[in-house]
Coordinates of C-alpha atoms in Angstrom, one line a residue:
M1490 CA -0.1 0.1 -0.1
N1491 CA 1.1 3.4 -0.7
F1492 CA 2.6 4.5 2.6
P1493 CA 1.4 8.4 2.5
L1494 CA -2.2 7.5 1.6
Y1495 CA -2.2 4.5 4.4
I1496 CA -1.2 7.3 7.1
A1497 CA -3.3 10.2 5.6
K1498 CA -6.5 7.7 6.2
R1499 CA -5.3 7.2 9.5
Y1500 CA -5.3 10.7 10.4
V1501 CA -8.7 11.4 8.7
R1502 CA -10.4 8.6 10.5
S1503 CA -8.6 9.4 14.2
K1504 CA -9.8 11.9 16.4
S1505 CA -7.2 14.7 18.1
S1506 CA -6.6 14.4 21.6
Q1507 CA -7.5 18.1 21.9
N1508 CA -11.5 18.8 21.3
A1509 CA -10.7 22.4 19.2
V1510 CA -8.7 20.1 16.9
N1511 CA -11.7 17.8 16.5
I1512 CA -14.5 21.0 16.3
I1513 CA -12.2 22.6 13.5
N1514 CA -11.9 19.4 11.5
F1515 CA -15.8 19.0 11.8
I1516 CA -16.7 22.7 10.7
T1517 CA -14.2 22.1 7.7
F1518 CA -15.9 19.2 6.5
L1519 CA -19.5 20.8 7.2
V1520 CA -18.3 23.7 5.3
I1521 CA -17.3 21.7 2.3
V1522 CA -20.6 19.7 2.3
I1523 CA -22.9 22.8 2.2
G1524 CA -20.5 24.4 0.2
S1525 CA -20.8 21.7 -2.8
A1526 CA -24.4 20.9 -2.2
A1527 CA -25.0 24.7 -2.3
L1528 CA -22.8 24.8 -5.8
F1529 CA -25.2 21.8 -7.5
V1530 CA -28.6 22.7 -6.1
V1531 CA -27.8 26.4 -7.8
L1532 CA -26.1 25.1 -11.0
S1533 CA -29.3 22.6 -11.5
A1534 CA -32.1 25.2 -10.6
F1535 CA -30.2 27.7 -13.1
T1536 CA -29.9 24.8 -15.6
G1537 CA -33.8 24.4 -14.9
L1538 CA -34.6 27.9 -15.4
K1539 CA -32.6 28.3 -18.5
T1540 CA -34.8 25.3 -20.1
F1541 CA -37.7 26.8 -19.0
S1542 CA -37.1 30.1 -20.3
L1543 CA -35.9 28.7 -23.7
S1544 CA -39.0 26.5 -24.0
F1545 CA -41.1 29.7 -25.2
T1546 CA -38.7 30.4 -27.9
D1547 CA -38.3 26.6 -28.8
A1548 CA -42.4 26.5 -29.2
F1549 CA -42.2 29.5 -31.4
D1550 CA -39.2 29.2 -33.7
P1551 CA -38.3 26.6 -36.2
D1552 CA -35.2 24.5 -36.2
L1553 CA -33.7 26.6 -39.4
K1554 CA -35.2 29.6 -40.8
A1555 CA -34.1 31.6 -43.9
I1556 CA -34.5 35.1 -44.0
P1557 CA -33.4 37.7 -46.7
V1558 CA -29.7 38.9 -46.8
S1559 CA -30.8 42.7 -47.5
G1560 CA -34.4 44.1 -47.6
K1561 CA -37.5 42.4 -46.0
F1562 CA -38.8 40.0 -48.7
F1563 CA -37.3 37.6 -51.2
S1564 CA -38.7 35.5 -54.0
I1565 CA -39.0 31.9 -54.3
S1566 CA -39.7 29.9 -57.5
E1567 CA -41.6 26.5 -57.9
D1568 CA -37.8 24.9 -58.9
Q1569 CA -36.0 26.3 -55.8
E1570 CA -39.6 25.0 -53.6
K1571 CA -38.8 21.5 -55.4
Q1572 CA -35.1 21.6 -54.5
L1573 CA -35.9 22.3 -51.0
S1574 CA -38.3 19.4 -50.6
E1575 CA -35.3 17.0 -51.7
I1576 CA -33.0 18.4 -49.1
E1577 CA -31.9 15.0 -47.0
G1578 CA -32.9 16.2 -43.3
V1579 CA -35.5 18.4 -44.2
L1580 CA -38.9 16.8 -42.6
S1581 CA -41.2 19.7 -43.7
Y1582 CA -40.6 24.0 -44.5
A1583 CA -43.2 26.5 -44.1
K1584 CA -43.4 30.2 -46.0
E1585 CA -44.3 33.0 -44.2
I1586 CA -44.4 36.9 -44.9
E1587 CA -44.0 39.6 -41.9
E1588 CA -44.7 43.2 -41.7
K1589 CA -45.3 45.9 -38.8
V1590 CA -49.0 46.6 -39.2
L1591 CA -51.7 48.7 -37.2
L1592 CA -54.6 46.7 -35.4
Q1593 CA -58.0 48.6 -34.7
H1594 CA -61.0 47.3 -32.7
R1595 CA -63.6 50.3 -32.0
E1596 CA -61.8 53.0 -30.5
K1597 CA -58.7 50.9 -29.4
S1598 CA -55.3 50.2 -31.5
D1599 CA -52.3 48.8 -30.6
I1600 CA -49.1 48.0 -33.4
A1601 CA -48.2 44.5 -33.9
Y1602 CA -46.8 42.2 -36.6
V1603 CA -49.0 40.4 -39.0
K1604 CA -47.7 36.8 -39.7
G1605 CA -48.8 35.4 -43.1
I1606 CA -48.2 31.6 -42.8
D1607 CA -49.2 28.5 -44.9
E1608 CA -50.6 25.2 -44.5
H1609 CA -47.3 23.7 -43.0
Y1610 CA -46.5 26.3 -40.2
N1611 CA -47.7 24.2 -37.7
A1612 CA -45.6 21.4 -38.9
V1613 CA -42.5 23.2 -38.3
T1614 CA -43.1 24.8 -34.9
D1615 CA -45.1 24.0 -31.6
L1616 CA -47.2 26.8 -31.2
E1617 CA -50.6 25.2 -32.2
N1618 CA -50.2 23.5 -29.1
L1619 CA -50.3 26.9 -27.1
F1620 CA -53.4 28.5 -27.9
Y1621 CA -57.0 28.7 -26.9
G1622 CA -60.1 28.1 -29.3
E1623 CA -59.6 26.9 -32.8
W1624 CA -56.1 27.2 -34.7
N1625 CA -57.7 29.0 -38.0
T1626 CA -55.9 31.3 -40.2
E1627 CA -58.3 30.9 -43.5
E1628 CA -61.5 32.6 -44.5
E1629 CA -60.4 36.0 -43.1
Q1630 CA -59.8 34.1 -39.5
A1631 CA -56.8 34.8 -37.3
V1632 CA -54.8 33.8 -34.3
A1633 CA -53.8 36.7 -32.2
G1634 CA -51.5 36.8 -28.8
L1635 CA -53.4 37.4 -25.4
G1636 CA -51.4 40.9 -25.2
L1637 CA -53.1 42.1 -28.2
V1638 CA -56.6 40.9 -27.5
N1639 CA -56.4 42.3 -23.9
S1640 CA -54.9 45.5 -25.0
L1641 CA -57.9 45.8 -27.9
G1642 CA -60.7 44.4 -25.9
V1643 CA -61.4 42.1 -28.8
S1644 CA -62.7 38.3 -28.2
V1645 CA -62.9 35.2 -30.3
M1646 CA -65.3 34.7 -33.1
Q1647 CA -66.5 38.4 -32.5
T1648 CA -68.3 38.7 -36.3
R1649 CA -70.1 42.1 -35.6
N1650 CA -67.3 44.1 -34.9
P1651 CA -64.4 42.5 -36.4
L1652 CA -60.6 43.5 -35.7
K1653 CA -59.2 45.7 -38.5
I1654 CA -55.5 45.1 -39.8
L1655 CA -53.9 48.3 -41.5
A1656 CA -51.0 48.0 -43.4
L1657 CA -49.2 51.0 -45.4
K1658 CA -49.2 50.6 -49.1
P1659 CA -46.1 50.6 -50.6
G1660 CA -44.8 53.3 -52.7
K1661 CA -43.3 56.9 -52.2
G1662 CA -44.3 60.1 -51.0
S1663 CA -45.9 61.6 -47.7
L1664 CA -48.7 60.2 -46.2
S1665 CA -50.3 63.9 -46.4
S1666 CA -50.0 64.1 -50.1
K1667 CA -51.9 60.7 -50.2
G1668 CA -54.5 61.4 -47.8
L1669 CA -54.6 59.0 -44.3
A1670 CA -57.2 56.8 -45.6
S1671 CA -55.9 56.0 -49.0
S1672 CA -52.5 55.1 -47.5
Y1673 CA -53.4 52.0 -45.9
N1674 CA -54.9 48.6 -46.8
T1675 CA -57.6 47.5 -44.6
L1676 CA -58.3 43.9 -43.9
P1677 CA -61.2 43.3 -41.6
I1678 CA -60.7 39.8 -39.5
V1679 CA -62.4 37.9 -37.3
L1680 CA -60.3 35.9 -34.4
S1681 CA -60.4 32.2 -34.2
G1682 CA -58.3 31.5 -31.4
V1683 CA -55.6 33.2 -29.2
Y1684 CA -52.1 32.0 -28.1
Q1685 CA -50.1 32.4 -25.0
I1686 CA -46.2 31.8 -25.0
E1687 CA -44.7 35.0 -23.4
E1688 CA -45.6 38.6 -22.5
S1689 CA -43.2 40.0 -25.2
L1690 CA -44.5 37.8 -28.1
D1691 CA -47.9 37.8 -26.6
K1692 CA -48.0 41.2 -27.5
K1693 CA -46.2 41.0 -31.0
Y1694 CA -48.0 38.9 -33.4
I1695 CA -51.5 38.3 -35.1
F1696 CA -51.3 35.5 -37.6
I1697 CA -53.1 35.2 -40.9
H1698 CA -53.3 33.0 -43.9
L1699 CA -50.1 33.6 -46.2
P1700 CA -52.5 34.6 -49.5
L1701 CA -54.1 37.2 -47.4
A1702 CA -51.2 38.7 -46.0
Q1703 CA -49.7 38.7 -49.4
A1704 CA -52.9 40.4 -50.5
L1705 CA -52.8 43.0 -47.7
L1706 CA -49.2 44.0 -48.1
E1707 CA -49.6 43.9 -51.9
K1708 CA -46.8 41.1 -52.9
N1709 CA -46.7 38.7 -55.6
P1710 CA -47.6 35.0 -54.4
N1711 CA -44.1 34.1 -54.7
Q1712 CA -43.0 36.9 -52.5
I1713 CA -42.0 35.7 -48.8
S1714 CA -40.2 37.2 -45.7
G1715 CA -39.0 34.0 -44.4
L1716 CA -38.6 30.2 -44.6
N1717 CA -39.1 27.7 -41.4
F1718 CA -37.6 24.2 -41.4
K1719 CA -37.9 21.3 -39.6
L1720 CA -35.3 18.8 -39.3
K1721 CA -35.0 15.6 -38.7
T1722 CA -32.9 14.7 -35.4
A1723 CA -29.2 14.0 -35.5
I1724 CA -28.9 15.7 -38.8
D1725 CA -25.8 17.6 -39.8
V1726 CA -27.3 21.4 -39.3
Y1727 CA -24.6 23.0 -40.9
L1728 CA -24.7 20.6 -44.0
V1729 CA -28.5 21.5 -44.6
K1730 CA -27.5 25.2 -44.2
E1731 CA -24.9 25.0 -47.0
K1732 CA -27.5 23.2 -49.2
I1733 CA -30.3 26.0 -49.0
N1734 CA -27.8 28.9 -49.2
A1735 CA -26.6 26.9 -52.7
I1736 CA -30.5 26.8 -53.6
F1737 CA -30.6 30.6 -53.1
K1738 CA -27.1 31.5 -54.5
D1739 CA -26.4 33.0 -50.9
K1740 CA -29.4 35.4 -51.4
V1741 CA -30.4 34.5 -47.9
I1742 CA -29.1 33.9 -44.5
V1743 CA -29.9 30.7 -42.6
K1744 CA -30.1 31.0 -38.8
T1745 CA -30.1 28.2 -36.2
R1746 CA -32.8 28.7 -33.3
Q1747 CA -29.6 29.6 -31.1
E1748 CA -28.6 32.1 -33.7
L1749 CA -32.0 33.8 -34.0
N1750 CA -32.3 34.2 -29.8
S1751 CA -28.5 34.8 -29.6
T1752 CA -29.0 37.9 -27.5
L1753 CA -31.2 35.6 -25.3
Y1754 CA -28.6 32.8 -25.2
K1755 CA -26.0 35.1 -24.3
M1756 CA -27.4 36.7 -21.7
L1757 CA -28.4 33.4 -20.1
N1758 CA -25.0 31.8 -20.6
T1759 CA -23.7 34.9 -18.9
E1760 CA -25.7 34.7 -15.8
N1761 CA -24.9 30.9 -15.5
I1762 CA -20.9 31.6 -15.6
A1763 CA -21.4 34.6 -13.0
T1764 CA -23.5 32.5 -10.8
Y1765 CA -21.0 29.5 -11.2
L1766 CA -18.0 32.2 -10.2
I1767 CA -19.8 33.8 -7.4
F1768 CA -20.5 30.4 -5.7
T1769 CA -16.9 29.2 -6.4
L1770 CA -15.7 32.5 -4.7
V1771 CA -17.8 31.3 -1.8
L1772 CA -16.3 27.8 -2.1
I1773 CA -12.4 29.5 -2.0
I1774 CA -13.4 31.6 0.7
A1775 CA -14.6 28.5 2.7
L1776 CA -11.8 26.1 1.9
F1777 CA -9.5 28.5 3.5
N1778 CA -10.9 26.6 6.5
V1779 CA -9.1 23.6 4.8
V1780 CA -5.9 25.5 4.9
G1781 CA -6.5 26.2 8.7
A1782 CA -7.3 22.6 9.7
I1783 CA -4.3 20.9 8.2
I1784 CA -2.1 23.3 9.7
M1785 CA -3.6 22.6 13.0
M1786 CA -3.3 18.9 12.2
I1787 CA 0.2 19.2 11.2
L1788 CA 0.8 21.1 14.6
D1789 CA -1.3 18.5 16.5
K1790 CA 0.6 15.7 15.0
Q1791 CA 4.2 17.1 15.2
Q1792 CA 5.5 14.4 17.6
N1793 CA 4.2 11.8 15.1
S1794 CA 5.9 13.3 12.4
K1795 CA 9.2 13.5 14.1
T1796 CA 9.0 10.0 15.2
L1797 CA 8.0 9.2 11.3
Y1798 CA 11.1 11.6 10.5
N1799 CA 13.8 9.5 12.6
L1800 CA 12.5 6.3 11.0
G1801 CA 13.5 7.5 7.4
V1802 CA 10.5 9.4 6.0
T1803 CA 11.7 12.0 4.0
I1804 CA 10.4 15.8 4.3
R1805 CA 8.6 15.3 0.9
E1806 CA 6.9 12.2 2.0
L1807 CA 5.5 13.9 5.2
R1808 CA 4.1 16.8 3.0
H1809 CA 2.7 14.4 0.6
I1810 CA 0.9 12.8 4.1
Y1811 CA -1.2 16.1 4.7
F1812 CA -1.7 16.8 1.1
V1813 CA -3.1 13.6 0.5
Q1814 CA -5.3 14.0 3.6
G1815 CA -6.6 17.3 2.7
I1816 CA -7.8 15.8 -0.8
L1817 CA -9.3 13.1 1.0
V1818 CA -11.5 15.3 3.3
T1819 CA -12.4 17.8 0.3
T1820 CA -13.0 15.1 -2.1
A1821 CA -15.5 13.2 0.7
G1822 CA -16.9 16.5 1.8
G1823 CA -17.6 17.3 -2.2
L1824 CA -19.4 13.7 -2.8
I1825 CA -21.5 13.9 0.3
G1826 CA -22.6 17.5 -0.7
I1827 CA -23.5 16.4 -4.1
L1828 CA -25.2 13.5 -2.8
I1829 CA -27.4 15.8 -0.7
G1830 CA -27.7 18.2 -3.7
I1831 CA -28.9 15.3 -6.1
L1832 CA -31.6 14.5 -3.2
L1833 CA -32.9 17.8 -2.9
I1834 CA -33.0 18.1 -6.7
G1835 CA -34.8 14.9 -6.9
S1836 CA -37.6 15.8 -4.2
Q1837 CA -38.2 18.9 -6.2
L1838 CA -38.8 17.0 -9.4
L1839 CA -40.9 14.5 -8.0
L1840 CA -42.7 16.5 -5.2
G1841 CA -42.5 20.4 -6.2
W1842 CA -42.1 21.5 -3.0
V1843 CA -40.8 24.9 -4.3
K1844 CA -43.1 26.7 -6.5
I1845 CA -43.4 30.2 -8.4
G1846 CA -47.2 31.0 -8.1
S1847 CA -48.8 27.8 -9.3
I1848 CA -46.1 25.9 -11.1
D1849 CA -43.1 24.2 -9.7
Y1850 CA -39.8 26.2 -9.9
P1851 CA -38.1 24.7 -12.8
V1852 CA -35.1 22.5 -12.1
E1853 CA -33.2 19.9 -14.2
F1854 CA -30.8 17.1 -13.5
Q1855 CA -27.6 16.5 -15.4
F1856 CA -24.4 14.9 -14.9
I1857 CA -22.6 17.6 -16.3
N1858 CA -23.3 19.4 -13.1
I1859 CA -21.8 16.8 -11.1
F1860 CA -18.8 16.9 -13.0
V1861 CA -18.5 20.6 -12.7
V1862 CA -18.7 20.5 -9.1
L1863 CA -16.6 17.9 -8.3
T1864 CA -14.0 19.2 -10.5
T1865 CA -14.5 22.8 -8.6
I1866 CA -14.1 20.8 -5.0
V1867 CA -11.0 18.9 -6.1
V1868 CA -9.5 21.7 -8.1
L1869 CA -9.8 23.9 -4.8
G1870 CA -9.0 21.3 -2.5
V1871 CA -5.7 20.3 -4.4
I1872 CA -4.7 24.2 -4.1
A1873 CA -5.6 24.3 -0.4
S1874 CA -3.7 21.2 0.6
K1875 CA -0.6 22.1 -1.6
I1876 CA -0.7 25.5 0.4
A1877 CA -1.1 23.9 3.8
S1878 CA 1.3 20.9 3.6
S1879 CA 4.4 23.0 2.4
R1880 CA 4.2 24.6 5.7
I1881 CA 6.2 21.4 6.8
N1882 CA 10.1 21.8 7.0
K1883 CA 12.7 20.4 8.7
K1884 CA 12.9 23.1 11.1
L1885 CA 8.8 22.6 12.3
I1886 CA 9.9 18.7 12.6
T1887 CA 13.3 19.1 14.3
R1888 CA 12.6 21.4 17.3

């Protein structure tokens, strides 16, 4: 057996003759356990919160989306549509056209975006699962966000006083020279359903049938503002992007779901890193206790160390004994803390004892969080043990 490891294990299990040393060792071990458990719980909670936040955009955004390189619209031919349907890995694609409009209902008005969608749109997104009423965008019917419905005071299937969509007519010149009424195309529309995703999105869009939107905006049937793609799982996304770009001869930009929400992803990742660094700083401060505890152990076992030295154990081997002791204490504390954290996260997943309003606080169990916490504890433990064990020298042993 490795001699330093054997002695270190004996020191970990044995109690000191001085009660103060035992108390310090117990507090040090408890701090490591609590710190590692807290770090694991916080990382798991933030992972769950991140997944919960992204679930809103995941329901709304497709796997891939093609938008024009310049301007708001681009054209798609029948030949290009045929080529898109032949791309390996593409399950479905949907065309859309989008523009800012004015919504009016009785004396109320609001600014929103009209999104004209075709019959394949619900095959590439999960939006249809997040609405109330009937999803119908044909026959001059629409689906609007809950925020727009509340601000305009409109109800579903209100046929007597339909909602009006006003879109500026394309062209040049000032509004005053044309006359305000003649500057807009107007489309009366009846709400068939209401979707609810997230506050900002609920106030942003109203969905209508693609041909209706193209007529409202005075665009040709082949003019669109975006293509949404649903891909097969385990497909090379970047290879599909290259094929789409080749079909449109680089006239479009193809973005993944993450690229469409790059600001949100960056914000969440930055918050995750900041949270990790803050709790790591707390652990660094806590692991100073390890340095103090090992030094106290060195002083307490000074006579034992002197005996070992006289028996032929080198200074380097003595340092290694206390170094290994520090690693054992921090690793054991980290593992117990992670186990406690797993129990807490598991109980939240099963029982939901912490809630936000009426929903369970979102947490998520990931093995990567176990690896991160254990690695952090071990690395900090190595540093703390190295600092403390370096205090052993010949002068300390022989005096």
